[in-house]
Structures are given as structure tokens and as C-alpha cells.
């Protein structure tokens, strides 16, 4: 009996040990699967599908958020992304553009769980370049999108399909960058300012205190300089303004119109051609001595209209209020065209690079000193050959706008940014994430007005 009791006790002990390991393994497995399950499909997850109808591509982004508007991964990535040709390629073929959007929409919808599709917003923001196709054509293109989105299984509202104002695009990009940097939820003074350059406009955006926002002047056309922007549980007061015509291509047209049919010091030596922008053609002839930094800068200064009437206190250029300054603009991030200019000359050698504004001046002088197209190509091998003759103008403009236009100290340290690391992944900074974030935040209870 004693031996039988001993065997029984040993058997029971072995069973307990085995059960312990089994429970531990099951618990660990559940935790692992539970984490993966949360990444794959959560009960309170929210999806947002955002189309960016840009001048170079038509893009679709799908984002996934938890109930607190925190970004979650989709198949180990921070977003689903795909792209195709721009609306400009279909200016006379709206049916072709409809097929393009339909294909991208089908791909995007397949990412969203079927049960969540009826409550997952579907947005399209078209860059303001669309308007240059003419009212009739731009309306046709947008109507194509409306017709497609109405039939979608995703949540559609007519106001979510629109030409995106430059100031709004700038605010969304500001939201993207500050969210990825972990600044959202902090005081406005801990956020960064964002200056971006697109094809038609440059966009300056930064946060102000509630008091400063309350005292902001009106824009001359009756528009507001300041807008409230909701991110997660916080509300920010943003100065966001689209500076026209100071995008990459619009600025070239603005400068070259002063030298049309005469030679210019802003293009590479030996160049003789035409620059076309929205139906206007400008004859471009290089000066006999080639490009020249100081003489090109004089043309850029003229195009900036630095002496334009300023109807409020503190203007930047072309009579536009500067937002009043403050802590929200102490740290400046340069994106899109401003980043590209730094990347082309390797002063921004990484996707996120700190540099001084003087580095842009050094790059501009170096580019303007080249004496031939071949020399320019050696110096700037990544620049498209069609764009290469205008490199001196582009670089001179970047530095002149930042220092003479916005009044920043040439020695100021800034960050040229294309990508930001977030949650172990690399995220390209674009406005769609900011748009999606604001949309999911708008239905959350906000605790802070910052």
C-alpha cells in the first residue's frame, strides 16, 4: 500500500509539473496570438481609406487605428499603399481615370474587414493643380470619383471628395509629422513647424497658443489664417497658409515671365528652350556667361514681392501675415520639394537630416557655378534631365524664400525630412495620414485644447 501510495503521489506530481508547463506554454501562445490578433483585427479598430490625387500619381492609402486613434499595423506595415498614373494623364479620358480609381479602390477595400467596411471612411483629396485643367474638366474628374465611391461598400460622404486647399494639405502634413514624432498630446510649444513645397504652392504650418490664435487677423480674401485641428484627444490652433505661386513649377513660371524672350541668369549655360506651365509657354535663354547666383537671386527676390503692402503687423512676402511666430515655429521641418533640394545635392544625405539653412545657400552657389549641361549632370546625377537646366533657379529660390522671405536666421538648424521611423517601421511623410488621423479623432472625446 505504501508503494502504491508513493507511486500515486509521484504520478500526481508529474501531472502537476506537466500541467504547469502546458499552462505556461498555452499562456505564452495565447499572448503571442493575442498580440498578433490585435494587429490583425480588433473589435474596436477603425479603418480609413484615403486617395491622394496628385500631379505625379494617384495614390491610395489604407490606415488602421485603435479606439484611441493610435496607428496599428496592417500585415506588418503601417499602411497599405498603392499608386498609378496621375489625373493629368487622363485629362481628356475620364473613363480611363475611372477605371484606374476603380482598380485602386478594389485593392484598398480588400484590406478592410468586410464587417467594418460600412463604417470605414473613404476620402479623396485632389491637389489644387486639378483646377488648372479648367472648371469643366476638373468637375468631370471629381464626378467620376463621386460615382464610383457611391457604389463602394465603404463609407462615402460627398464632402469627402474635394480639391484640397493648400492650407488644409499643409495642416494634414503637420499632423502626420508631429504624430510620427510623438508630439501629439504635448503642449503646442513642443510641436514642430512644417514647411513643404508642392508643384503649385509652398505651405507653412505651425501651432499657436489659444490666446495668439484668438487675436489673429483675417486673411485679405475673408479666409481665416488660423484653423482648429483635432488630433486624438487634443485640439491645436494652427497657422496654415498656402503661398501661391511658390511651388516648384509655379515659381519657375513666376520668375521666367520677367525674362521671357530675353536671357536669364537662372538656367544652365547654353540652354535654349521653353518652359510650359498650365497653357503658358516661356522662352528660356541662358545668359552668355551662364547661371549666376547673385543675379538669379535678384530675379527671385522680385518674384517674392518682398515690398508688397502688408496690411497687418509682420508679413513674410507678397503681403501675407507670418502667423506671429512663437514657440511653435522654433523647430522647423522642411518637406517635399525642400527636402528634395537637399537630397539632390547630398546636404540631406539621409531621409531625416539636420542641417543649417546656410547649407542650402552653399548648395545654390555650387549649382549656379557650373558652366555646362554636362557639368551640371555630373554634379546632380539624380536630377531628371528635363529639370536639370532649372537647378540654379530652384536652389536659389529655396534659400531666398527661407531667409529673405520667411526671415529665418541663415544659421538656424532645420530638419529636412522625407521619412520618419515609427513603431519599428519607416513611414514616408505625406498628408493622407494626417487627414485620416483628424477624421478618426473628430469623433473621440477631446480633453485638451492646446
PDB file of N, CA, C and O in Angstrom, residues 293 345 359-369 392 395-396 399:
ATOM      1  N   UNK A 293      24.590  83.117 -59.301  1.00  0.00           N
ATOM      2  CA  UNK A 293      23.823  83.081 -58.059  1.00  0.00           C
ATOM      3  C   UNK A 293      23.220  84.440 -57.711  1.00  0.00           C
ATOM      4  O   UNK A 293      22.004  84.546 -57.479  1.00  0.00           O
ATOM      5  N   UNK A 345      21.582  67.433 -53.715  1.00  0.00           N
ATOM      6  CA  UNK A 345      22.975  67.873 -53.578  1.00  0.00           C
ATOM      7  C   UNK A 345      23.681  67.195 -52.415  1.00  0.00           C
ATOM      8  O   UNK A 345      24.797  67.569 -52.052  1.00  0.00           O
ATOM      9  N   UNK A 359      23.521  75.839 -45.494  1.00  0.00           N
ATOM     10  CA  UNK A 359      23.890  74.722 -46.368  1.00  0.00           C
ATOM     11  C   UNK A 359      23.142  74.808 -47.693  1.00  0.00           C
ATOM     12  O   UNK A 359      23.673  74.412 -48.736  1.00  0.00           O
ATOM     13  N   UNK A 360      21.913  75.311 -47.654  1.00  0.00           N
ATOM     14  CA  UNK A 360      21.162  75.490 -48.895  1.00  0.00           C
ATOM     15  C   UNK A 360      21.802  76.577 -49.759  1.00  0.00           C
ATOM     16  O   UNK A 360      21.809  76.480 -50.986  1.00  0.00           O
ATOM     17  N   UNK A 361      22.308  77.622 -49.109  1.00  0.00           N
ATOM     18  CA  UNK A 361      22.974  78.673 -49.877  1.00  0.00           C
ATOM     19  C   UNK A 361      24.243  78.148 -50.543  1.00  0.00           C
ATOM     20  O   UNK A 361      24.518  78.432 -51.720  1.00  0.00           O
ATOM     21  N   UNK A 362      25.017  77.353 -49.784  1.00  0.00           N
ATOM     22  CA  UNK A 362      26.247  76.775 -50.342  1.00  0.00           C
ATOM     23  C   UNK A 362      25.918  75.893 -51.539  1.00  0.00           C
ATOM     24  O   UNK A 362      26.610  75.923 -52.561  1.00  0.00           O
ATOM     25  N   UNK A 363      24.847  75.109 -51.401  1.00  0.00           N
ATOM     26  CA  UNK A 363      24.438  74.232 -52.497  1.00  0.00           C
ATOM     27  C   UNK A 363      24.008  75.059 -53.705  1.00  0.00           C
ATOM     28  O   UNK A 363      24.341  74.732 -54.856  1.00  0.00           O
ATOM     29  N   UNK A 364      23.265  76.151 -53.461  1.00  0.00           N
ATOM     30  CA  UNK A 364      22.797  77.002 -54.558  1.00  0.00           C
ATOM     31  C   UNK A 364      23.971  77.625 -55.307  1.00  0.00           C
ATOM     32  O   UNK A 364      23.997  77.635 -56.549  1.00  0.00           O
ATOM     33  N   UNK A 365      24.942  78.123 -54.568  1.00  0.00           N
ATOM     34  CA  UNK A 365      26.109  78.738 -55.218  1.00  0.00           C
ATOM     35  C   UNK A 365      26.876  77.708 -56.027  1.00  0.00           C
ATOM     36  O   UNK A 365      27.352  77.997 -57.139  1.00  0.00           O
ATOM     37  N   UNK A 366      26.997  76.500 -55.493  1.00  0.00           N
ATOM     38  CA  UNK A 366      27.718  75.438 -56.189  1.00  0.00           C
ATOM     39  C   UNK A 366      27.009  75.076 -57.497  1.00  0.00           C
ATOM     40  O   UNK A 366      27.638  74.923 -58.547  1.00  0.00           O
ATOM     41  N   UNK A 367      25.671  74.972 -57.441  1.00  0.00           N
ATOM     42  CA  UNK A 367      24.900  74.605 -58.628  1.00  0.00           C
ATOM     43  C   UNK A 367      24.957  75.713 -59.671  1.00  0.00           C
ATOM     44  O   UNK A 367      25.075  75.449 -60.871  1.00  0.00           O
ATOM     45  N   UNK A 368      24.891  76.969 -59.223  1.00  0.00           N
ATOM     46  CA  UNK A 368      24.874  78.092 -60.173  1.00  0.00           C
ATOM     47  C   UNK A 368      26.234  78.339 -60.812  1.00  0.00           C
ATOM     48  O   UNK A 368      26.322  79.061 -61.821  1.00  0.00           O
ATOM     49  N   UNK A 369      27.280  77.760 -60.254  1.00  0.00           N
ATOM     50  CA  UNK A 369      28.622  77.988 -60.797  1.00  0.00           C
ATOM     51  C   UNK A 369      28.966  77.063 -61.964  1.00  0.00           C
ATOM     52  O   UNK A 369      29.963  77.272 -62.646  1.00  0.00           O
ATOM     53  N   UNK A 392      19.718  75.831 -60.905  1.00  0.00           N
ATOM     54  CA  UNK A 392      20.177  77.057 -60.244  1.00  0.00           C
ATOM     55  C   UNK A 392      18.989  77.836 -59.700  1.00  0.00           C
ATOM     56  O   UNK A 392      18.988  78.250 -58.538  1.00  0.00           O
ATOM     57  N   UNK A 395      17.348  76.026 -56.584  1.00  0.00           N
ATOM     58  CA  UNK A 395      18.117  76.094 -55.343  1.00  0.00           C
ATOM     59  C   UNK A 395      18.201  77.511 -54.795  1.00  0.00           C
ATOM     60  O   UNK A 395      18.152  77.718 -53.578  1.00  0.00           O
ATOM     61  N   UNK A 396      18.346  78.480 -55.675  1.00  0.00           N
ATOM     62  CA  UNK A 396      18.364  79.878 -55.227  1.00  0.00           C
ATOM     63  C   UNK A 396      17.038  80.221 -54.555  1.00  0.00           C
ATOM     64  O   UNK A 396      17.003  80.889 -53.513  1.00  0.00           O
ATOM     65  N   UNK A 399      16.667  78.816 -50.771  1.00  0.00           N
ATOM     66  CA  UNK A 399      17.365  79.600 -49.735  1.00  0.00           C
ATOM     67  C   UNK A 399      16.769  80.996 -49.606  1.00  0.00           C
ATOM     68  O   UNK A 399      16.556  81.496 -48.490  1.00  0.00           O
TER      69      UNK A 399
END
